Coordinates of C-alpha atoms and ligand atoms in Angstrom, one line a residue:
M904 CA -8.3 60.7 -32.3
K905 CA -7.8 60.8 -28.5
K906 CA -10.4 58.1 -28.1
K907 CA -8.7 56.0 -30.8
I908 CA -5.3 56.2 -29.0
A909 CA -7.0 55.4 -25.7
F910 CA -8.6 52.4 -27.3
I911 CA -5.2 51.2 -28.7
I912 CA -3.5 51.7 -25.4
C913 CA -6.3 49.7 -23.7
L914 CA -6.0 47.0 -26.2
L915 CA -2.2 46.8 -25.7
V916 CA -2.6 46.7 -22.0
V917 CA -5.2 43.9 -22.2
M918 CA -3.0 42.0 -24.6
Y919 CA 0.1 42.6 -22.5
S920 CA -1.6 41.7 -19.3
N921 CA -3.0 38.5 -20.9
A922 CA 0.5 37.5 -21.7
Q923 CA 1.5 38.3 -18.2
E924 CA -1.2 36.2 -16.7
I925 CA 0.3 32.9 -17.7
N926 CA 0.7 31.3 -14.3
I927 CA 1.6 27.7 -15.0
I928 CA 3.5 25.8 -12.3
P929 CA 5.8 24.1 -13.2
Q930 CA 6.9 26.7 -15.7
P931 CA 6.8 25.2 -19.2
T932 CA 9.9 24.9 -21.3
T933 CA 8.6 27.4 -23.9
A934 CA 5.4 29.5 -24.2
S935 CA 4.7 32.0 -26.9
F936 CA 1.8 34.1 -28.2
P937 CA 1.8 33.7 -32.0
I938 CA -1.8 35.0 -32.2
K939 CA -3.8 37.3 -30.0
G940 CA -7.2 36.6 -28.6
E941 CA -8.9 33.9 -26.5
F942 CA -10.7 30.7 -26.6
V943 CA -13.9 30.6 -24.5
L944 CA -14.5 27.2 -22.8
S945 CA -18.1 26.5 -21.9
A946 CA -20.5 23.5 -21.7
S947 CA -20.9 23.7 -25.5
T948 CA -17.2 23.0 -26.0
V949 CA -16.6 19.4 -27.1
I950 CA -13.7 17.0 -26.7
V951 CA -12.3 15.2 -29.8
A952 CA -10.1 12.3 -28.8
N953 CA -9.9 8.5 -29.2
K954 CA -10.4 6.0 -26.4
S955 CA -6.8 6.0 -25.4
E956 CA -7.3 9.5 -24.0
Q957 CA -10.0 8.5 -21.6
N958 CA -7.9 9.1 -18.5
S959 CA -7.2 12.7 -19.6
I960 CA -10.9 13.2 -20.6
N961 CA -12.1 11.9 -17.2
F962 CA -9.7 14.1 -15.3
L963 CA -10.6 17.2 -17.2
N964 CA -14.3 16.6 -16.9
D965 CA -14.1 15.8 -13.2
Y966 CA -12.1 19.0 -12.6
L967 CA -14.5 21.1 -14.7
Q968 CA -17.5 19.5 -12.9
K969 CA -16.1 19.9 -9.4
F970 CA -14.8 23.4 -9.7
Y971 CA -16.8 25.0 -12.5
G972 CA -20.1 23.1 -12.4
F973 CA -20.2 21.7 -16.0
K974 CA -18.5 19.0 -18.1
L975 CA -17.9 18.5 -21.8
K976 CA -19.3 16.0 -24.2
T977 CA -17.1 14.1 -26.7
A978 CA -17.5 14.2 -30.4
V979 CA -16.0 12.3 -33.3
K980 CA -15.0 15.5 -35.0
A981 CA -15.6 19.2 -34.8
T982 CA -14.6 22.3 -36.7
N983 CA -14.7 24.8 -33.9
N984 CA -15.1 25.1 -30.1
F985 CA -13.3 21.9 -29.4
I986 CA -10.4 20.5 -27.4
S987 CA -8.5 17.7 -29.2
F988 CA -6.1 15.2 -27.7
T989 CA -3.8 13.4 -30.1
T990 CA -0.6 11.4 -30.0
P991 CA -0.1 11.1 -33.8
V992 CA 3.6 11.3 -34.3
F993 CA 6.5 12.2 -32.1
I994 CA 6.2 15.9 -31.8
R995 CA 9.7 16.3 -30.4
K996 CA 12.6 14.0 -30.8
P997 CA 11.3 10.6 -29.5
D998 CA 13.7 10.9 -26.5
N999 CA 11.1 12.3 -24.3
E1000 CA 8.0 10.3 -23.9
E1001 CA 6.4 12.9 -21.8
A1002 CA 6.7 15.9 -24.2
Y1003 CA 3.6 17.7 -25.3
T1004 CA 2.4 20.8 -27.2
L1005 CA -0.6 22.8 -26.2
N1006 CA -1.9 25.0 -29.0
I1007 CA -4.8 27.4 -28.3
N1008 CA -6.4 29.7 -30.8
S1009 CA -9.9 31.2 -30.7
L1010 CA -11.5 28.1 -32.4
S1011 CA -9.7 25.2 -30.8
I1012 CA -7.4 23.8 -28.1
K1013 CA -5.1 21.2 -29.5
I1014 CA -3.1 19.0 -27.2
Q1015 CA -0.6 16.7 -28.8
G1016 CA 1.7 14.4 -26.9
N1017 CA 4.4 11.8 -27.4
S1018 CA 2.3 9.5 -25.2
N1019 CA -1.0 9.5 -23.3
A1020 CA 0.9 10.6 -20.3
A1021 CA 2.2 13.6 -22.3
T1022 CA -1.3 14.7 -23.3
F1023 CA -2.3 14.4 -19.7
Y1024 CA 0.4 16.9 -18.8
G1025 CA -0.8 19.1 -21.6
M1026 CA -4.3 19.0 -20.1
Q1027 CA -2.8 19.9 -16.7
S1028 CA -1.3 23.0 -18.3
L1029 CA -4.7 23.8 -19.8
L1030 CA -6.3 23.6 -16.3
Q1031 CA -3.9 26.2 -15.1
L1032 CA -4.9 28.6 -17.9
L1033 CA -8.5 28.6 -16.6
P1034 CA -9.7 31.5 -14.5
V1035 CA -9.8 30.6 -10.8
T1036 CA -13.3 31.7 -10.3
A1037 CA -16.2 29.5 -11.4
N1038 CA -18.2 30.7 -14.4
S1039 CA -20.1 29.1 -17.2
K1040 CA -17.8 30.8 -19.7
L1041 CA -14.1 30.5 -19.2
P1042 CA -11.8 32.6 -21.4
I1043 CA -8.4 31.2 -22.1
T1044 CA -5.6 33.2 -23.6
C1045 CA -4.4 32.0 -27.0
I1046 CA -1.0 30.5 -26.5
F1047 CA 1.5 27.9 -27.9
I1048 CA 3.3 25.8 -25.4
E1049 CA 6.0 23.3 -26.1
D1050 CA 7.0 21.4 -23.0
A1051 CA 8.8 18.4 -21.6
P1052 CA 10.0 17.4 -18.1
R1053 CA 13.6 17.7 -17.0
F1054 CA 13.6 14.5 -14.9
A1055 CA 11.9 11.2 -15.5
Y1056 CA 11.4 10.5 -11.7
R1057 CA 9.2 13.2 -10.1
G1058 CA 8.1 11.9 -6.7
M1059 CA 6.1 12.5 -3.6
H1060 CA 6.4 10.2 -0.5
L1061 CA 3.9 9.7 2.3
D1062 CA 4.5 7.9 5.6
V1063 CA 1.2 6.2 6.6
S1064 CA 2.7 4.3 9.5
R1065 CA 3.2 7.0 12.1
H1066 CA -0.2 8.3 11.1
F1067 CA -2.8 6.6 9.0
F1068 CA -4.6 8.3 6.1
S1069 CA -7.8 6.9 4.5
V1070 CA -8.1 5.5 1.0
D1071 CA -10.2 8.5 0.0
Y1072 CA -7.5 10.9 1.2
I1073 CA -4.7 8.9 -0.4
K1074 CA -6.6 9.4 -3.7
K1075 CA -6.7 13.2 -3.0
Y1076 CA -3.0 13.1 -2.3
I1077 CA -2.5 11.4 -5.7
D1078 CA -4.5 14.1 -7.3
F1079 CA -2.1 16.7 -5.8
I1080 CA 0.8 14.8 -7.3
A1081 CA -1.0 14.7 -10.7
L1082 CA -1.9 18.4 -10.6
H1083 CA 1.9 19.1 -10.4
K1084 CA 2.8 16.8 -13.3
M1085 CA 4.7 14.5 -11.0
N1086 CA 4.6 10.8 -11.7
T1087 CA 5.6 8.8 -8.6
F1088 CA 3.9 8.2 -5.3
H1089 CA 6.3 6.5 -2.8
W1090 CA 4.0 4.9 -0.3
H1091 CA 5.8 4.2 3.0
L1092 CA 3.6 1.3 4.2
T1093 CA 5.5 -0.3 7.1
D1094 CA 7.4 1.1 10.1
D1095 CA 7.8 0.7 13.9
Q1096 CA 4.4 2.3 14.7
G1097 CA 2.2 0.4 12.3
W1098 CA 2.1 -2.1 9.5
R1099 CA -0.5 -0.8 6.9
I1100 CA -0.7 -3.4 4.1
E1101 CA -2.8 -6.5 4.3
I1102 CA -0.7 -9.6 3.7
K1103 CA -3.0 -12.7 3.4
K1104 CA -0.3 -15.2 4.4
Y1105 CA 0.5 -13.2 7.6
P1106 CA -2.8 -11.8 8.9
K1107 CA -1.3 -10.7 12.2
L1108 CA 0.8 -8.1 10.4
T1109 CA -2.3 -6.0 10.2
T1110 CA -4.6 -7.3 13.0
V1111 CA -1.7 -7.0 15.5
G1112 CA 0.9 -4.9 13.7
G1113 CA -1.6 -2.3 12.4
F1114 CA -2.7 -0.9 15.8
R1115 CA -0.9 0.6 18.8
N1116 CA -2.2 1.2 22.3
G1117 CA -1.3 4.9 22.4
T1118 CA 0.9 7.6 21.1
I1119 CA 3.2 10.1 22.9
I1120 CA 1.7 13.6 23.3
G1121 CA 3.6 16.4 21.8
R1122 CA 7.2 16.6 20.7
Y1123 CA 9.5 13.7 21.5
P1124 CA 9.9 12.5 24.3
G1125 CA 6.4 13.9 24.8
T1126 CA 4.5 15.1 27.8
G1127 CA 2.6 11.9 28.3
N1128 CA 0.8 9.3 26.3
D1129 CA -2.7 9.8 24.9
G1130 CA -3.7 6.1 25.6
I1131 CA -5.8 6.1 22.4
Y1132 CA -5.9 2.8 20.5
Y1133 CA -4.7 3.9 17.1
G1134 CA -4.2 2.4 13.7
G1135 CA -5.6 1.1 10.4
Y1136 CA -4.5 -0.7 7.3
Y1137 CA -5.3 -1.0 3.6
T1138 CA -6.9 -4.2 2.4
Q1139 CA -5.5 -5.7 -0.8
E1140 CA -8.7 -4.6 -2.6
Q1141 CA -8.2 -1.0 -1.4
I1142 CA -4.5 -1.1 -2.5
K1143 CA -5.6 -2.3 -6.0
E1144 CA -8.1 0.6 -6.1
V1145 CA -5.4 3.1 -5.2
V1146 CA -2.9 1.7 -7.8
K1147 CA -5.6 1.9 -10.4
Y1148 CA -6.5 5.4 -9.4
A1149 CA -2.9 6.4 -9.7
T1150 CA -2.4 4.6 -13.0
E1151 CA -5.3 6.6 -14.4
R1152 CA -3.2 9.7 -13.5
F1153 CA 0.0 8.3 -15.0
I1154 CA 1.4 7.9 -11.5
T1155 CA 3.4 4.9 -10.5
V1156 CA 3.0 3.8 -6.9
V1157 CA 6.2 2.5 -5.4
P1158 CA 5.5 0.6 -2.2
E1159 CA 8.1 0.6 0.6
I1160 CA 8.5 -2.4 2.8
E1161 CA 11.1 -1.4 5.4
M1162 CA 13.9 -3.8 6.3
P1163 CA 16.0 -4.8 8.2
G1164 CA 15.3 -1.9 10.6
H1165 CA 12.0 0.0 11.4
S1166 CA 10.4 -3.4 11.8
S1167 CA 8.9 -3.3 15.3
A1168 CA 5.3 -3.7 14.0
A1169 CA 6.1 -6.8 12.1
I1170 CA 8.1 -8.2 15.0
A1171 CA 5.2 -7.5 17.4
A1172 CA 3.0 -9.6 15.1
Y1173 CA 5.6 -12.4 14.5
P1174 CA 8.2 -12.3 17.3
Q1175 CA 10.3 -15.0 15.6
L1176 CA 11.4 -12.3 13.2
S1177 CA 13.6 -10.9 16.0
C1178 CA 17.0 -12.0 17.1
F1179 CA 15.5 -12.2 20.6
P1180 CA 11.9 -13.4 20.3
D1181 CA 11.5 -13.7 24.0
E1182 CA 12.7 -10.2 25.0
A1183 CA 10.1 -7.6 25.6
T1184 CA 10.1 -4.6 23.2
K1185 CA 12.3 -1.8 24.6
H1186 CA 11.2 1.8 24.5
P1187 CA 12.8 5.0 25.7
A1188 CA 12.3 5.3 29.4
K1189 CA 11.6 9.0 29.0
C1190 CA 8.6 8.3 26.9
A1191 CA 5.3 7.4 28.6
W1192 CA 3.8 4.0 27.6
S1193 CA 0.2 3.0 27.4
G1194 CA -1.1 -0.4 28.3
D1195 CA 0.7 -3.7 28.6
S1196 CA 4.5 -3.5 28.1
T1197 CA 5.3 -7.2 28.2
G1198 CA 6.4 -9.1 25.1
K1199 CA 6.7 -7.6 21.7
K1200 CA 4.8 -4.4 21.1
I1201 CA 4.1 -1.8 18.4
Q1202 CA 6.1 1.4 19.2
Q1203 CA 4.2 4.4 20.6
T1204 CA 6.9 6.9 20.1
W1205 CA 9.2 8.0 17.3
G1206 CA 12.9 7.3 16.6
V1207 CA 15.1 4.3 15.9
F1208 CA 14.7 1.0 17.7
E1209 CA 17.2 -1.8 18.3
D1210 CA 14.9 -4.8 17.7
V1211 CA 15.3 -5.4 14.0
Y1212 CA 14.8 -8.4 11.6
A1213 CA 17.1 -11.3 12.3
P1214 CA 18.8 -12.4 9.1
T1215 CA 17.5 -16.0 9.5
E1216 CA 15.9 -18.3 6.9
Y1217 CA 12.6 -17.7 8.7
T1218 CA 12.9 -14.0 8.1
F1219 CA 14.0 -14.3 4.5
N1220 CA 11.1 -16.7 3.8
F1221 CA 8.7 -14.3 5.5
L1222 CA 10.0 -11.3 3.5
Q1223 CA 9.8 -13.2 0.2
D1224 CA 6.2 -14.2 1.0
V1225 CA 5.4 -10.6 1.8
L1226 CA 7.1 -9.3 -1.3
N1227 CA 5.3 -11.9 -3.5
E1228 CA 2.0 -10.4 -2.4
V1229 CA 3.3 -6.9 -2.7
M1230 CA 4.5 -7.6 -6.3
Q1231 CA 1.0 -8.9 -7.1
L1232 CA -0.5 -5.6 -6.0
F1233 CA 2.1 -3.1 -7.4
P1234 CA 3.2 -3.4 -11.0
S1235 CA 6.0 -0.8 -10.5
K1236 CA 9.5 -1.6 -11.7
Y1237 CA 10.8 -0.5 -8.3
I1238 CA 10.1 -1.9 -4.9
H1239 CA 11.5 0.2 -2.0
I1240 CA 13.1 -2.0 0.6
G1241 CA 14.0 0.8 3.1
G1242 CA 17.4 0.0 4.6
D1243 CA 17.7 3.1 6.7
E1244 CA 18.5 3.5 10.4
C1245 CA 19.1 -0.1 11.2
P1246 CA 21.0 -0.2 14.6
K1247 CA 23.4 -3.1 14.8
E1248 CA 23.2 -3.8 18.6
S1249 CA 20.9 -6.8 18.2
W1250 CA 23.1 -8.3 15.5
K1251 CA 26.2 -7.7 17.7
R1252 CA 24.6 -9.5 20.7
S1253 CA 23.2 -12.4 18.6
A1254 CA 25.3 -15.6 18.5
F1255 CA 23.4 -16.5 15.3
C1256 CA 24.4 -13.3 13.6
Q1257 CA 28.0 -13.5 14.7
Q1258 CA 28.2 -17.1 13.4
L1259 CA 26.6 -16.0 10.1
I1260 CA 29.2 -13.2 9.7
K1261 CA 31.9 -15.8 10.1
E1262 CA 30.4 -18.3 7.8
K1263 CA 29.8 -15.8 5.0
G1264 CA 33.2 -14.2 5.5
L1265 CA 31.7 -10.8 6.2
K1266 CA 33.8 -8.1 7.9
D1267 CA 31.1 -6.7 10.3
E1268 CA 27.5 -6.0 10.9
H1269 CA 27.4 -3.4 8.0
E1270 CA 28.4 -6.1 5.6
L1271 CA 25.7 -8.3 7.2
Q1272 CA 23.2 -5.6 6.3
S1273 CA 24.6 -5.5 2.8
Y1274 CA 24.3 -9.4 2.7
F1275 CA 20.6 -9.0 3.8
I1276 CA 19.8 -6.3 1.2
Q1277 CA 21.6 -8.2 -1.6
R1278 CA 19.7 -11.4 -0.9
I1279 CA 16.4 -9.5 -1.1
E1280 CA 17.6 -7.7 -4.3
K1281 CA 18.5 -11.0 -5.9
Y1282 CA 15.1 -12.3 -5.1
L1283 CA 13.3 -9.3 -6.5
N1284 CA 15.5 -9.2 -9.6
T1285 CA 14.5 -12.8 -10.4
K1286 CA 10.9 -11.5 -10.5
G1287 CA 11.9 -8.7 -12.8
R1288 CA 11.9 -5.9 -10.2
Q1289 CA 14.5 -3.5 -9.0
I1290 CA 15.1 -2.2 -5.5
I1291 CA 15.4 1.3 -4.2
G1292 CA 17.0 1.7 -0.8
W1293 CA 17.8 4.7 1.5
D1294 CA 21.4 5.7 1.3
E1295 CA 22.5 3.5 4.2
I1296 CA 22.4 0.6 1.7
L1297 CA 25.8 2.0 0.5
E1298 CA 27.3 0.9 3.8
G1299 CA 29.0 -2.5 3.6
G1300 CA 28.7 -2.5 -0.2
L1301 CA 25.9 -1.6 -2.6
A1302 CA 23.6 -4.3 -4.0
P1303 CA 24.6 -4.7 -7.7
N1304 CA 21.4 -3.2 -9.3
A1305 CA 20.1 -1.0 -6.5
T1306 CA 18.9 2.6 -6.9
V1307 CA 19.9 4.8 -4.0
M1308 CA 17.6 7.3 -2.4
S1309 CA 19.8 10.0 -0.9
W1310 CA 18.3 11.5 2.2
R1311 CA 21.2 12.3 4.6
G1312 CA 22.3 15.1 2.4
E1313 CA 23.6 14.6 -1.1
K1314 CA 26.7 12.5 -0.4
G1315 CA 24.9 9.1 -0.7
G1316 CA 23.6 10.2 -4.1
I1317 CA 27.0 11.4 -5.2
D1318 CA 28.7 8.2 -4.1
A1319 CA 26.1 6.0 -5.7
A1320 CA 26.2 7.9 -9.1
Q1321 CA 30.0 7.7 -9.0
Q1322 CA 29.5 3.9 -8.7
K1323 CA 27.3 4.1 -11.7
H1324 CA 24.1 3.4 -9.8
T1325 CA 20.9 5.3 -10.4
V1326 CA 19.9 7.8 -7.8
I1327 CA 16.9 9.6 -6.5
M1328 CA 17.7 12.8 -4.5
T1329 CA 15.7 13.5 -1.4
P1330 CA 18.2 15.4 0.8
G1331 CA 16.7 16.5 4.1
G1332 CA 17.6 20.2 3.7
W1333 CA 15.6 20.6 0.5
C1334 CA 13.2 17.8 0.2
Y1335 CA 11.9 17.0 3.7
F1336 CA 8.4 18.5 4.0
D1337 CA 8.1 17.5 7.6
H1338 CA 10.5 20.3 8.4
A1339 CA 9.2 23.7 9.5
Q1340 CA 8.8 26.2 6.7
T1341 CA 9.1 29.2 8.8
Q1342 CA 11.4 30.1 11.8
K1343 CA 8.2 31.1 13.6
E1344 CA 6.3 27.8 13.2
D1345 CA 4.0 27.4 16.1
S1346 CA 2.7 23.9 15.5
V1347 CA 4.9 20.9 16.5
T1348 CA 7.2 19.7 13.8
I1349 CA 10.1 17.3 13.8
G1350 CA 12.5 20.2 13.5
G1351 CA 14.7 21.5 10.7
F1352 CA 13.8 24.5 8.5
T1353 CA 13.1 24.1 4.8
S1354 CA 11.5 27.2 3.3
L1355 CA 9.7 27.4 0.0
E1356 CA 12.7 29.3 -1.3
K1357 CA 15.1 26.6 -0.2
V1358 CA 13.0 23.9 -2.0
Y1359 CA 12.9 26.1 -5.1
S1360 CA 16.6 26.6 -5.1
Y1361 CA 17.3 22.9 -5.2
D1362 CA 19.1 21.3 -8.2
P1363 CA 18.9 17.5 -8.0
V1364 CA 22.1 17.1 -10.0
P1365 CA 25.0 17.8 -7.6
K1366 CA 27.8 19.9 -9.0
E1367 CA 30.3 17.4 -7.8
L1368 CA 29.2 14.9 -10.5
S1369 CA 31.1 14.5 -13.7
E1370 CA 29.1 15.0 -17.0
E1371 CA 29.2 11.3 -17.4
N1372 CA 27.8 10.5 -14.0
K1373 CA 25.1 13.2 -14.0
K1374 CA 22.9 10.9 -16.0
Y1375 CA 22.5 8.6 -13.1
V1376 CA 20.3 11.1 -11.3
L1377 CA 16.8 10.1 -12.1
G1378 CA 15.1 12.9 -10.3
A1379 CA 14.0 13.9 -6.8
Q1380 CA 11.2 13.5 -4.3
G1381 CA 9.5 15.3 -1.5
N1382 CA 9.4 13.2 1.7
V1383 CA 6.5 13.5 4.2
W1384 CA 7.1 11.8 7.5
T1385 CA 4.1 12.0 9.6
E1386 CA 5.2 11.7 13.3
Y1387 CA 3.8 15.2 13.8
I1388 CA 1.2 15.2 11.0
G1389 CA -1.9 13.5 12.4
N1390 CA -4.6 15.0 10.2
T1391 CA -5.1 16.0 6.6
S1392 CA -5.3 19.7 7.4
K1393 CA -1.8 19.6 8.8
L1394 CA -0.6 17.4 6.0
E1395 CA -1.8 19.9 3.4
Y1396 CA -0.2 22.7 5.5
M1397 CA 3.1 20.9 5.3
I1398 CA 3.1 20.0 1.6
F1399 CA 1.6 23.2 0.2
P1400 CA 3.2 25.3 -1.3
R1401 CA 6.5 23.4 -1.2
I1402 CA 5.2 20.7 -3.6
S1403 CA 4.6 23.5 -6.1
A1404 CA 8.3 24.6 -5.8
L1405 CA 9.5 21.0 -6.1
S1406 CA 7.4 20.4 -9.2
E1407 CA 9.3 23.2 -10.9
V1408 CA 12.6 21.9 -9.7
L1409 CA 11.7 18.6 -11.3
W1410 CA 10.1 19.8 -14.5
T1411 CA 11.6 23.1 -15.7
P1412 CA 15.0 23.4 -17.3
V1413 CA 17.5 25.1 -14.9
D1414 CA 18.0 28.1 -17.2
K1415 CA 14.2 28.7 -17.2
K1416 CA 13.9 28.7 -13.4
N1417 CA 13.4 32.2 -11.8
E1418 CA 12.4 32.6 -8.2
A1419 CA 10.9 36.0 -8.6
D1420 CA 8.7 34.8 -11.4
F1421 CA 7.8 31.6 -9.5
K1422 CA 6.7 33.8 -6.6
R1423 CA 4.5 35.9 -8.9
R1424 CA 2.9 32.7 -10.3
M1425 CA 2.5 31.4 -6.8
E1426 CA -0.1 34.1 -6.2
A1427 CA -2.3 32.5 -8.8
Q1428 CA -1.4 29.1 -7.6
M1429 CA -2.6 30.0 -4.1
Q1430 CA -5.9 31.1 -5.7
R1431 CA -6.1 27.6 -7.1
Y1432 CA -5.4 26.1 -3.7
K1433 CA -8.4 28.0 -2.6
L1434 CA -10.4 26.7 -5.5
W1435 CA -9.3 23.2 -4.5
N1436 CA -10.4 23.9 -0.9
I1437 CA -7.1 22.8 0.6
N1438 CA -5.1 24.1 3.5
Y1439 CA -1.7 25.6 2.9
F1440 CA 1.1 27.5 4.6
G1441 CA 0.8 31.2 3.9
K1442 CA -3.0 31.2 3.7
K1443 CA -4.4 34.7 4.2
Ligands
ACM829 C1 14.7 8.6 6.7 O1 14.3 9.8 6.7 N1 14.9 7.9 7.7 C2 14.9 7.9 5.4

């Protein structure tokens, strides 16, 4: 009898602990355990799915091969030991394209989705049910999950201008996004310190604009200049490869071409883009410079620079040409046109700009910036694209169809939503992953302090918005500016584990969020980080 009781207690403990060991991030909307037991995944498990599921099948098999040393064959049908992917009917109301169910019993794993993207997310949940140590037999708890994301826009950004990252690494970064059920990669391709996208009509953008003669050492203003020729760019073929790679992971790549500010690299390549083509590039006197400092140059330090695009026909033609090539490479609905941190000094000094302000009946240089952005918006709209701009595009009047990316806090997002414009929230205090994540950070960062808990606490829908205006918030994004992120190990240290917190902010219903439970699940997530062989903050 004693033995029997002990056995039952053991069984209950095992069953209970199985239930406790569900460590999916982001937390699914609902998970239940209608039957007890487990499915055992092994090399003899087969996949049953049609061709439309090839992306999910490939991702699953690549993951299994890489981390567990085997992959699965596909079969037309099977009665047991199979994983099926189907998108037969709308499993939830057809208002969420990304909704899926994951149904695991001891004979089968069935993933049903409202779309191929949805089954891909179901497969991501399955990956997180696998044990974190490699084995030829992988037990998975029987479970029923019904899940859908809270927000349609779930983004991660990466600045490749301040520091350049290889195509191979960009693909890895895209995998990190995919592993978190996020769906947008905002690729910041141009800035003062380097132009990183090949444009066939303007080859000097990359041959000249893609390389700088040195970089400041340490935190701004720096203790010197390393004098190292630094740069790189992506060819159009490489960009196509990245976009394809992302598409196979249901990730949209939104390219950012900065204007009218943050344009020193383009101006160094084509000085006519400046209001003052003959003036040498200015740089802060307190920052050490490497090499020739005559004429227009790529910046070697960080910050905001006065030499910006002149709002001339030459510049608009140039930008339209650039955007034509960009649109051929990126099928995304959105093109990000920057719009942040554009000092107005050059426009104030320029007789041409002052005359243009008069001619167009504009009030000031802010309205001139608005005129600039609206012209670009109009052009992109005629090509069927929409613009996203940083929240400065509110100044001087919003372009009619623009989406605002709110970064200087939430105010820009609130203002834009109140004007019935769509909004993506990226406020510095919660979403800037270049900030330190501990008060004791001993590596150089740009400053700020954004802990894991702070990221987790974020709600992208500001309380100030009326019920009616809340719907304009499309989602949020983590921003990764790379002034002080010069290698992939530091990049991973800065994004992990904050990306995991953000994924839950973006996916999980507010009433299902629970910081204590998230932290519990993070312990398993950190084991996965180890499996993925990545660097992260908090590594023991
Ligand atoms: C920004 O951080 N300048 C958008």
